[in-house]
Amino acid sequence: MGQPAYSAISSYSRVQILHQLQEHPARTVQDLTEATGLHANTVREHLQRLIEAGYVVVETEHRTTRGRPRVLYSAATGTDAASSPVAQRKARDAARRGDLMRRVLPWTDTPDPAGAPLPAEVLHQLDALVDDLEGAGFDPIVDEAALTVDLTPCAHAQTHATHRDVLCAVHLGLMQSVLSEARGPLAVDGMNPSCDPAECVVQLSRA
C-alpha cells in the first residue's frame, strides 16, 4: 500500500482532534483549539468531516442556569451514551452487502474454529469493520479463526512515523466503535507486538 486514501482520518489534524475526544469526551471547539493549536474555524471544519463519517457525535449542553448552552463534541463509541446514527447506518449497509455476497458466493462464509458457521452477528460486525477500514485506506486481511485483522503494511504509520502511538490509539478506538455500533460479541483486544513499525495485526476477542 502507498499513501493512505483520502478519508476522514487521512488528515493528522483530524486524528489529533479524535484523540482528544477519545481521551476527554464532551469538549467544545474552544477546548479543541487550545489542545491542538488549530484555528477554531479549522477545528469546526474537521469536526464536521468527522461527524459525517460517523466518528464524532455532537450534543447541546443541558443548562440549569442562565447562559447560552455550549455545543459539546465526543468521539462516537457505539455505546448508548455516544452512538452515531451515521455509523449505525454504515454498519447496516455493510451487513446487507455482506449477506448478499455470502448468498451469491457461499464459499466465502468462513466457519469458526469449531467448524460451525459464524453467527450472523459476528459476520455483520466483521462486515462493518472491513468496510470502515477499507474506506480509511487500509487493506485488511481478516482471520476469522484466529480473530485477527492484519493491516500490514500500515501506510498511516509510515506517513506519520513520529506519531505512531497516537495513530494506533485512535485507530484502535475507531475499530472498537465500529464493532460496538454493529452490535455483537466481538471487541478489540489490542495490537499484537512487533518490532516493525509498519506491521499492524489487531487481535479481537469474542465474549
JSON list of C-alpha atoms in Angstrom, two decimals:
[
{"chain": "A", "resi": 1, "resn": "MET", "atom": "CA", "xyz": [0.00, 0.00, 0.00]},
{"chain": "A", "resi": 2, "resn": "GLY", "atom": "CA", "xyz": [1.21, 3.52, -0.77]},
{"chain": "A", "resi": 3, "resn": "GLN", "atom": "CA", "xyz": [-0.19, 6.71, 0.70]},
{"chain": "A", "resi": 4, "resn": "PRO", "atom": "CA", "xyz": [-3.35, 6.44, 2.84]},
{"chain": "A", "resi": 5, "resn": "ALA", "atom": "CA", "xyz": [-6.53, 7.04, 0.85]},
{"chain": "A", "resi": 6, "resn": "TYR", "atom": "CA", "xyz": [-8.35, 10.31, 1.44]},
{"chain": "A", "resi": 7, "resn": "SER", "atom": "CA", "xyz": [-10.79, 9.72, 4.26]},
{"chain": "A", "resi": 8, "resn": "ALA", "atom": "CA", "xyz": [-11.99, 11.31, 7.47]},
{"chain": "A", "resi": 9, "resn": "ILE", "atom": "CA", "xyz": [-8.80, 10.17, 9.21]},
{"chain": "A", "resi": 10, "resn": "SER", "atom": "CA", "xyz": [-6.33, 10.78, 6.38]},
{"chain": "A", "resi": 11, "resn": "SER", "atom": "CA", "xyz": [-5.58, 14.18, 7.94]},
{"chain": "A", "resi": 12, "resn": "TYR", "atom": "CA", "xyz": [-3.37, 14.07, 11.04]},
{"chain": "A", "resi": 13, "resn": "SER", "atom": "CA", "xyz": [-5.15, 17.18, 12.34]},
{"chain": "A", "resi": 14, "resn": "ARG", "atom": "CA", "xyz": [-8.39, 15.19, 12.42]},
{"chain": "A", "resi": 15, "resn": "VAL", "atom": "CA", "xyz": [-6.56, 12.32, 14.11]},
{"chain": "A", "resi": 16, "resn": "GLN", "atom": "CA", "xyz": [-5.38, 14.81, 16.76]},
{"chain": "A", "resi": 17, "resn": "ILE", "atom": "CA", "xyz": [-8.94, 16.00, 17.32]},
{"chain": "A", "resi": 18, "resn": "LEU", "atom": "CA", "xyz": [-10.24, 12.43, 17.56]},
{"chain": "A", "resi": 19, "resn": "HIS", "atom": "CA", "xyz": [-7.51, 11.57, 20.03]},
{"chain": "A", "resi": 20, "resn": "GLN", "atom": "CA", "xyz": [-8.55, 14.48, 22.23]},
{"chain": "A", "resi": 21, "resn": "LEU", "atom": "CA", "xyz": [-12.20, 13.43, 22.07]},
{"chain": "A", "resi": 22, "resn": "GLN", "atom": "CA", "xyz": [-11.41, 9.78, 22.80]},
{"chain": "A", "resi": 23, "resn": "GLU", "atom": "CA", "xyz": [-9.39, 10.82, 25.85]},
{"chain": "A", "resi": 24, "resn": "HIS", "atom": "CA", "xyz": [-11.74, 13.61, 27.01]},
{"chain": "A", "resi": 25, "resn": "PRO", "atom": "CA", "xyz": [-15.35, 13.46, 25.78]},
{"chain": "A", "resi": 26, "resn": "ALA", "atom": "CA", "xyz": [-17.79, 16.39, 25.73]},
{"chain": "A", "resi": 27, "resn": "ARG", "atom": "CA", "xyz": [-15.35, 19.06, 24.59]},
{"chain": "A", "resi": 28, "resn": "THR", "atom": "CA", "xyz": [-16.05, 22.41, 22.98]},
{"chain": "A", "resi": 29, "resn": "VAL", "atom": "CA", "xyz": [-14.46, 23.91, 19.89]},
{"chain": "A", "resi": 30, "resn": "GLN", "atom": "CA", "xyz": [-12.52, 26.21, 22.20]},
{"chain": "A", "resi": 31, "resn": "ASP", "atom": "CA", "xyz": [-11.23, 23.22, 24.18]},
{"chain": "A", "resi": 32, "resn": "LEU", "atom": "CA", "xyz": [-10.04, 21.56, 21.00]},
{"chain": "A", "resi": 33, "resn": "THR", "atom": "CA", "xyz": [-8.49, 24.76, 19.69]},
{"chain": "A", "resi": 34, "resn": "GLU", "atom": "CA", "xyz": [-6.41, 25.10, 22.84]},
{"chain": "A", "resi": 35, "resn": "ALA", "atom": "CA", "xyz": [-5.43, 21.41, 22.85]},
{"chain": "A", "resi": 36, "resn": "THR", "atom": "CA", "xyz": [-4.39, 21.20, 19.20]},
{"chain": "A", "resi": 37, "resn": "GLY", "atom": "CA", "xyz": [-3.26, 24.73, 18.36]},
{"chain": "A", "resi": 38, "resn": "LEU", "atom": "CA", "xyz": [-5.55, 24.77, 15.33]},
{"chain": "A", "resi": 39, "resn": "HIS", "atom": "CA", "xyz": [-7.73, 27.74, 14.41]},
{"chain": "A", "resi": 40, "resn": "ALA", "atom": "CA", "xyz": [-11.34, 27.50, 15.60]},
{"chain": "A", "resi": 41, "resn": "ASN", "atom": "CA", "xyz": [-12.72, 27.54, 12.04]},
{"chain": "A", "resi": 42, "resn": "THR", "atom": "CA", "xyz": [-10.32, 24.74, 11.07]},
{"chain": "A", "resi": 43, "resn": "VAL", "atom": "CA", "xyz": [-11.46, 22.71, 14.07]},
{"chain": "A", "resi": 44, "resn": "ARG", "atom": "CA", "xyz": [-15.10, 23.21, 13.08]},
{"chain": "A", "resi": 45, "resn": "GLU", "atom": "CA", "xyz": [-14.41, 22.02, 9.54]},
{"chain": "A", "resi": 46, "resn": "HIS", "atom": "CA", "xyz": [-12.59, 18.93, 10.78]},
{"chain": "A", "resi": 47, "resn": "LEU", "atom": "CA", "xyz": [-15.37, 18.17, 13.28]},
{"chain": "A", "resi": 48, "resn": "GLN", "atom": "CA", "xyz": [-17.98, 18.34, 10.53]},
{"chain": "A", "resi": 49, "resn": "ARG", "atom": "CA", "xyz": [-15.98, 15.86, 8.46]},
{"chain": "A", "resi": 50, "resn": "LEU", "atom": "CA", "xyz": [-15.68, 13.50, 11.43]},
{"chain": "A", "resi": 51, "resn": "ILE", "atom": "CA", "xyz": [-19.42, 13.79, 12.21]},
{"chain": "A", "resi": 52, "resn": "GLU", "atom": "CA", "xyz": [-20.28, 12.97, 8.59]},
{"chain": "A", "resi": 53, "resn": "ALA", "atom": "CA", "xyz": [-18.04, 9.88, 8.81]},
{"chain": "A", "resi": 54, "resn": "GLY", "atom": "CA", "xyz": [-19.77, 8.68, 11.99]},
{"chain": "A", "resi": 55, "resn": "TYR", "atom": "CA", "xyz": [-16.69, 9.12, 14.18]},
{"chain": "A", "resi": 56, "resn": "VAL", "atom": "CA", "xyz": [-17.91, 12.07, 16.29]},
{"chain": "A", "resi": 57, "resn": "VAL", "atom": "CA", "xyz": [-21.24, 12.86, 17.91]},
{"chain": "A", "resi": 58, "resn": "VAL", "atom": "CA", "xyz": [-22.48, 16.28, 19.00]},
{"chain": "A", "resi": 59, "resn": "GLU", "atom": "CA", "xyz": [-24.86, 17.36, 21.74]},
{"chain": "A", "resi": 60, "resn": "THR", "atom": "CA", "xyz": [-26.06, 20.61, 23.24]},
{"chain": "A", "resi": 61, "resn": "GLU", "atom": "CA", "xyz": [-25.23, 21.13, 26.90]},
{"chain": "A", "resi": 62, "resn": "HIS", "atom": "CA", "xyz": [-28.17, 20.96, 29.29]},
{"chain": "A", "resi": 63, "resn": "ARG", "atom": "CA", "xyz": [-28.01, 24.03, 31.49]},
{"chain": "A", "resi": 64, "resn": "THR", "atom": "CA", "xyz": [-29.93, 24.74, 34.67]},
{"chain": "A", "resi": 65, "resn": "THR", "atom": "CA", "xyz": [-28.64, 28.30, 34.92]},
{"chain": "A", "resi": 66, "resn": "ARG", "atom": "CA", "xyz": [-28.72, 31.34, 32.67]},
{"chain": "A", "resi": 67, "resn": "GLY", "atom": "CA", "xyz": [-26.46, 31.43, 29.67]},
{"chain": "A", "resi": 68, "resn": "ARG", "atom": "CA", "xyz": [-26.20, 30.03, 26.20]},
{"chain": "A", "resi": 69, "resn": "PRO", "atom": "CA", "xyz": [-25.76, 26.24, 26.25]},
{"chain": "A", "resi": 70, "resn": "ARG", "atom": "CA", "xyz": [-22.44, 25.02, 24.85]},
{"chain": "A", "resi": 71, "resn": "VAL", "atom": "CA", "xyz": [-22.12, 22.64, 21.91]},
{"chain": "A", "resi": 72, "resn": "LEU", "atom": "CA", "xyz": [-20.19, 19.56, 23.05]},
{"chain": "A", "resi": 73, "resn": "TYR", "atom": "CA", "xyz": [-18.35, 17.03, 20.91]},
{"chain": "A", "resi": 74, "resn": "SER", "atom": "CA", "xyz": [-17.41, 13.45, 21.79]},
{"chain": "A", "resi": 75, "resn": "ALA", "atom": "CA", "xyz": [-15.88, 10.50, 19.96]},
{"chain": "A", "resi": 76, "resn": "ALA", "atom": "CA", "xyz": [-18.54, 8.02, 18.89]},
{"chain": "A", "resi": 77, "resn": "THR", "atom": "CA", "xyz": [-18.09, 4.86, 20.94]},
{"chain": "A", "resi": 78, "resn": "GLY", "atom": "CA", "xyz": [-21.10, 2.83, 19.83]},
{"chain": "A", "resi": 79, "resn": "THR", "atom": "CA", "xyz": [-22.49, 2.90, 23.37]},
{"chain": "A", "resi": 80, "resn": "ASP", "atom": "CA", "xyz": [-25.92, 4.30, 24.22]},
{"chain": "A", "resi": 81, "resn": "ALA", "atom": "CA", "xyz": [-24.25, 7.46, 25.51]},
{"chain": "A", "resi": 82, "resn": "ALA", "atom": "CA", "xyz": [-22.28, 8.14, 22.30]},
{"chain": "A", "resi": 83, "resn": "SER", "atom": "CA", "xyz": [-23.78, 6.30, 19.35]},
{"chain": "A", "resi": 84, "resn": "SER", "atom": "CA", "xyz": [-23.67, 7.80, 15.88]},
{"chain": "A", "resi": 85, "resn": "PRO", "atom": "CA", "xyz": [-26.70, 7.42, 13.55]},
{"chain": "A", "resi": 86, "resn": "VAL", "atom": "CA", "xyz": [-24.27, 7.66, 10.64]},
{"chain": "A", "resi": 87, "resn": "ALA", "atom": "CA", "xyz": [-22.16, 4.79, 11.99]},
{"chain": "A", "resi": 88, "resn": "GLN", "atom": "CA", "xyz": [-25.28, 2.71, 12.65]},
{"chain": "A", "resi": 89, "resn": "ARG", "atom": "CA", "xyz": [-26.43, 3.21, 9.06]},
{"chain": "A", "resi": 90, "resn": "LYS", "atom": "CA", "xyz": [-22.97, 2.32, 7.71]},
{"chain": "A", "resi": 91, "resn": "ALA", "atom": "CA", "xyz": [-22.98, -0.88, 9.78]},
{"chain": "A", "resi": 92, "resn": "ARG", "atom": "CA", "xyz": [-26.43, -1.87, 8.48]},
{"chain": "A", "resi": 93, "resn": "ASP", "atom": "CA", "xyz": [-25.39, -1.18, 4.88]},
{"chain": "A", "resi": 94, "resn": "ALA", "atom": "CA", "xyz": [-22.20, -3.23, 5.31]},
{"chain": "A", "resi": 95, "resn": "ALA", "atom": "CA", "xyz": [-24.20, -6.14, 6.77]},
{"chain": "A", "resi": 96, "resn": "ARG", "atom": "CA", "xyz": [-26.61, -6.10, 3.82]},
{"chain": "A", "resi": 97, "resn": "ARG", "atom": "CA", "xyz": [-23.74, -6.12, 1.34]},
{"chain": "A", "resi": 98, "resn": "GLY", "atom": "CA", "xyz": [-22.04, -8.93, 3.28]},
{"chain": "A", "resi": 99, "resn": "ASP", "atom": "CA", "xyz": [-25.22, -11.04, 3.35]},
{"chain": "A", "resi": 100, "resn": "LEU", "atom": "CA", "xyz": [-25.67, -10.54, -0.39]},
{"chain": "A", "resi": 101, "resn": "MET", "atom": "CA", "xyz": [-22.09, -11.59, -1.08]},
{"chain": "A", "resi": 102, "resn": "ARG", "atom": "CA", "xyz": [-22.47, -14.71, 1.06]},
{"chain": "A", "resi": 103, "resn": "ARG", "atom": "CA", "xyz": [-25.67, -15.68, -0.80]},
{"chain": "A", "resi": 104, "resn": "VAL", "atom": "CA", "xyz": [-24.04, -15.19, -4.20]},
{"chain": "A", "resi": 105, "resn": "LEU", "atom": "CA", "xyz": [-20.65, -16.63, -3.15]},
{"chain": "A", "resi": 106, "resn": "PRO", "atom": "CA", "xyz": [-21.49, -19.15, -0.39]},
{"chain": "A", "resi": 107, "resn": "TRP", "atom": "CA", "xyz": [-17.92, -20.44, -0.18]},
{"chain": "A", "resi": 108, "resn": "THR", "atom": "CA", "xyz": [-16.92, -17.11, 1.40]},
{"chain": "A", "resi": 109, "resn": "ASP", "atom": "CA", "xyz": [-18.93, -17.97, 4.52]},
{"chain": "A", "resi": 110, "resn": "THR", "atom": "CA", "xyz": [-15.99, -18.88, 6.78]},
{"chain": "A", "resi": 111, "resn": "PRO", "atom": "CA", "xyz": [-16.66, -21.24, 9.70]},
{"chain": "A", "resi": 112, "resn": "ASP", "atom": "CA", "xyz": [-15.46, -20.63, 13.22]},
{"chain": "A", "resi": 113, "resn": "PRO", "atom": "CA", "xyz": [-12.61, -22.75, 14.72]},
{"chain": "A", "resi": 114, "resn": "ALA", "atom": "CA", "xyz": [-15.09, -25.48, 15.71]},
{"chain": "A", "resi": 115, "resn": "GLY", "atom": "CA", "xyz": [-16.20, -25.83, 12.09]},
{"chain": "A", "resi": 116, "resn": "ALA", "atom": "CA", "xyz": [-19.65, -24.28, 12.54]},
{"chain": "A", "resi": 117, "resn": "PRO", "atom": "CA", "xyz": [-20.73, -21.23, 10.53]},
{"chain": "A", "resi": 118, "resn": "LEU", "atom": "CA", "xyz": [-20.01, -17.95, 12.28]},
{"chain": "A", "resi": 119, "resn": "PRO", "atom": "CA", "xyz": [-23.10, -16.37, 13.88]},
{"chain": "A", "resi": 120, "resn": "ALA", "atom": "CA", "xyz": [-24.74, -13.64, 11.81]},
{"chain": "A", "resi": 121, "resn": "GLU", "atom": "CA", "xyz": [-23.98, -11.00, 14.43]},
{"chain": "A", "resi": 122, "resn": "VAL", "atom": "CA", "xyz": [-20.25, -11.81, 14.26]},
{"chain": "A", "resi": 123, "resn": "LEU", "atom": "CA", "xyz": [-20.27, -11.76, 10.46]},
{"chain": "A", "resi": 124, "resn": "HIS", "atom": "CA", "xyz": [-22.07, -8.42, 10.49]},
{"chain": "A", "resi": 125, "resn": "GLN", "atom": "CA", "xyz": [-19.51, -6.95, 12.88]},
{"chain": "A", "resi": 126, "resn": "LEU", "atom": "CA", "xyz": [-16.71, -8.10, 10.58]},
{"chain": "A", "resi": 127, "resn": "ASP", "atom": "CA", "xyz": [-18.59, -6.72, 7.57]},
{"chain": "A", "resi": 128, "resn": "ALA", "atom": "CA", "xyz": [-18.81, -3.31, 9.22]},
{"chain": "A", "resi": 129, "resn": "LEU", "atom": "CA", "xyz": [-15.18, -3.38, 10.34]},
{"chain": "A", "resi": 130, "resn": "VAL", "atom": "CA", "xyz": [-13.77, -4.34, 6.95]},
{"chain": "A", "resi": 131, "resn": "ASP", "atom": "CA", "xyz": [-15.97, -1.76, 5.22]},
{"chain": "A", "resi": 132, "resn": "ASP", "atom": "CA", "xyz": [-14.78, 1.02, 7.52]},
{"chain": "A", "resi": 133, "resn": "LEU", "atom": "CA", "xyz": [-11.11, 0.03, 7.31]},
{"chain": "A", "resi": 134, "resn": "GLU", "atom": "CA", "xyz": [-11.20, -0.10, 3.52]},
{"chain": "A", "resi": 135, "resn": "GLY", "atom": "CA", "xyz": [-12.81, 3.33, 3.48]},
{"chain": "A", "resi": 136, "resn": "ALA", "atom": "CA", "xyz": [-9.92, 4.60, 5.62]},
{"chain": "A", "resi": 137, "resn": "GLY", "atom": "CA", "xyz": [-7.35, 3.35, 3.12]},
{"chain": "A", "resi": 138, "resn": "PHE", "atom": "CA", "xyz": [-6.43, 0.02, 4.70]},
{"chain": "A", "resi": 139, "resn": "ASP", "atom": "CA", "xyz": [-6.39, -3.39, 3.02]},
{"chain": "A", "resi": 140, "resn": "PRO", "atom": "CA", "xyz": [-7.50, -5.60, 5.93]},
{"chain": "A", "resi": 141, "resn": "ILE", "atom": "CA", "xyz": [-6.96, -9.36, 5.96]},
{"chain": "A", "resi": 142, "resn": "VAL", "atom": "CA", "xyz": [-9.29, -10.98, 8.49]},
{"chain": "A", "resi": 143, "resn": "ASP", "atom": "CA", "xyz": [-8.52, -14.37, 10.02]},
{"chain": "A", "resi": 144, "resn": "GLU", "atom": "CA", "xyz": [-11.88, -15.46, 11.42]},
{"chain": "A", "resi": 145, "resn": "ALA", "atom": "CA", "xyz": [-10.38, -18.48, 13.22]},
{"chain": "A", "resi": 146, "resn": "ALA", "atom": "CA", "xyz": [-7.65, -16.52, 15.00]},
{"chain": "A", "resi": 147, "resn": "LEU", "atom": "CA", "xyz": [-9.83, -13.39, 15.29]},
{"chain": "A", "resi": 148, "resn": "THR", "atom": "CA", "xyz": [-7.10, -11.17, 13.91]},
{"chain": "A", "resi": 149, "resn": "VAL", "atom": "CA", "xyz": [-7.16, -8.26, 11.48]},
{"chain": "A", "resi": 150, "resn": "ASP", "atom": "CA", "xyz": [-3.89, -7.77, 9.60]},
{"chain": "A", "resi": 151, "resn": "LEU", "atom": "CA", "xyz": [-3.43, -4.17, 8.40]},
{"chain": "A", "resi": 152, "resn": "THR", "atom": "CA", "xyz": [0.20, -4.62, 7.31]},
{"chain": "A", "resi": 153, "resn": "PRO", "atom": "CA", "xyz": [1.75, -2.54, 5.90]},
{"chain": "A", "resi": 154, "resn": "CYS", "atom": "CA", "xyz": [0.23, 0.42, 7.70]},
{"chain": "A", "resi": 155, "resn": "ALA", "atom": "CA", "xyz": [0.61, 3.38, 5.37]},
{"chain": "A", "resi": 156, "resn": "HIS", "atom": "CA", "xyz": [-0.56, 5.71, 8.13]},
{"chain": "A", "resi": 157, "resn": "ALA", "atom": "CA", "xyz": [2.30, 4.63, 10.39]},
{"chain": "A", "resi": 158, "resn": "GLN", "atom": "CA", "xyz": [4.77, 5.10, 7.55]},
{"chain": "A", "resi": 159, "resn": "THR", "atom": "CA", "xyz": [3.48, 8.57, 6.72]},
{"chain": "A", "resi": 160, "resn": "HIS", "atom": "CA", "xyz": [3.35, 9.76, 10.34]},
{"chain": "A", "resi": 161, "resn": "ALA", "atom": "CA", "xyz": [6.03, 7.59, 11.94]},
{"chain": "A", "resi": 162, "resn": "THR", "atom": "CA", "xyz": [6.71, 10.07, 14.77]},
{"chain": "A", "resi": 163, "resn": "HIS", "atom": "CA", "xyz": [3.05, 9.97, 15.81]},
{"chain": "A", "resi": 164, "resn": "ARG", "atom": "CA", "xyz": [2.60, 6.19, 15.73]},
{"chain": "A", "resi": 165, "resn": "ASP", "atom": "CA", "xyz": [1.35, 5.90, 19.32]},
{"chain": "A", "resi": 166, "resn": "VAL", "atom": "CA", "xyz": [-1.41, 8.45, 18.76]},
{"chain": "A", "resi": 167, "resn": "LEU", "atom": "CA", "xyz": [-2.34, 6.95, 15.38]},
{"chain": "A", "resi": 168, "resn": "CYS", "atom": "CA", "xyz": [-2.57, 3.42, 16.77]},
{"chain": "A", "resi": 169, "resn": "ALA", "atom": "CA", "xyz": [-4.64, 4.54, 19.76]},
{"chain": "A", "resi": 170, "resn": "VAL", "atom": "CA", "xyz": [-7.08, 6.43, 17.54]},
{"chain": "A", "resi": 171, "resn": "HIS", "atom": "CA", "xyz": [-7.40, 3.61, 15.00]},
{"chain": "A", "resi": 172, "resn": "LEU", "atom": "CA", "xyz": [-7.99, 1.00, 17.73]},
{"chain": "A", "resi": 173, "resn": "GLY", "atom": "CA", "xyz": [-10.62, 3.25, 19.27]},
{"chain": "A", "resi": 174, "resn": "LEU", "atom": "CA", "xyz": [-12.34, 3.64, 15.89]},
{"chain": "A", "resi": 175, "resn": "MET", "atom": "CA", "xyz": [-12.29, -0.13, 15.32]},
{"chain": "A", "resi": 176, "resn": "GLN", "atom": "CA", "xyz": [-13.90, -0.71, 18.71]},
{"chain": "A", "resi": 177, "resn": "SER", "atom": "CA", "xyz": [-16.52, 1.93, 17.92]},
{"chain": "A", "resi": 178, "resn": "VAL", "atom": "CA", "xyz": [-17.40, 0.23, 14.62]},
{"chain": "A", "resi": 179, "resn": "LEU", "atom": "CA", "xyz": [-17.72, -3.16, 16.31]},
{"chain": "A", "resi": 180, "resn": "SER", "atom": "CA", "xyz": [-19.91, -1.69, 19.03]},
{"chain": "A", "resi": 181, "resn": "GLU", "atom": "CA", "xyz": [-22.16, 0.11, 16.53]},
{"chain": "A", "resi": 182, "resn": "ALA", "atom": "CA", "xyz": [-22.62, -3.19, 14.66]},
{"chain": "A", "resi": 183, "resn": "ARG", "atom": "CA", "xyz": [-23.84, -4.81, 17.89]},
{"chain": "A", "resi": 184, "resn": "GLY", "atom": "CA", "xyz": [-22.26, -8.21, 18.55]},
{"chain": "A", "resi": 185, "resn": "PRO", "atom": "CA", "xyz": [-19.83, -10.13, 20.78]},
{"chain": "A", "resi": 186, "resn": "LEU", "atom": "CA", "xyz": [-16.57, -9.05, 19.11]},
{"chain": "A", "resi": 187, "resn": "ALA", "atom": "CA", "xyz": [-14.34, -6.41, 20.69]},
{"chain": "A", "resi": 188, "resn": "VAL", "atom": "CA", "xyz": [-10.83, -5.09, 20.12]},
{"chain": "A", "resi": 189, "resn": "ASP", "atom": "CA", "xyz": [-8.38, -6.85, 22.42]},
{"chain": "A", "resi": 190, "resn": "GLY", "atom": "CA", "xyz": [-5.29, -4.89, 21.35]},
{"chain": "A", "resi": 191, "resn": "MET", "atom": "CA", "xyz": [-2.49, -4.80, 18.82]},
{"chain": "A", "resi": 192, "resn": "ASN", "atom": "CA", "xyz": [-0.05, -7.69, 18.65]},
{"chain": "A", "resi": 193, "resn": "PRO", "atom": "CA", "xyz": [3.51, -6.52, 19.46]},
{"chain": "A", "resi": 194, "resn": "SER", "atom": "CA", "xyz": [6.02, -6.16, 16.65]},
{"chain": "A", "resi": 195, "resn": "CYS", "atom": "CA", "xyz": [9.45, -4.61, 16.11]},
{"chain": "A", "resi": 196, "resn": "ASP", "atom": "CA", "xyz": [8.39, -3.47, 12.64]},
{"chain": "A", "resi": 197, "resn": "PRO", "atom": "CA", "xyz": [6.59, -0.08, 12.85]},
{"chain": "A", "resi": 198, "resn": "ALA", "atom": "CA", "xyz": [4.76, -0.78, 9.59]},
{"chain": "A", "resi": 199, "resn": "GLU", "atom": "CA", "xyz": [3.41, -4.12, 10.86]},
{"chain": "A", "resi": 200, "resn": "CYS", "atom": "CA", "xyz": [-0.05, -3.99, 12.39]},
{"chain": "A", "resi": 201, "resn": "VAL", "atom": "CA", "xyz": [-2.06, -7.02, 13.46]},
{"chain": "A", "resi": 202, "resn": "VAL", "atom": "CA", "xyz": [-5.07, -6.31, 15.65]},
{"chain": "A", "resi": 203, "resn": "GLN", "atom": "CA", "xyz": [-6.36, -9.02, 17.96]},
{"chain": "A", "resi": 204, "resn": "LEU", "atom": "CA", "xyz": [-10.11, -9.29, 18.52]},
{"chain": "A", "resi": 205, "resn": "SER", "atom": "CA", "xyz": [-11.83, -11.11, 21.37]},
{"chain": "A", "resi": 206, "resn": "ARG", "atom": "CA", "xyz": [-15.23, -12.75, 21.46]},
{"chain": "A", "resi": 207, "resn": "ALA", "atom": "CA", "xyz": [-17.40, -12.52, 24.53]}
]
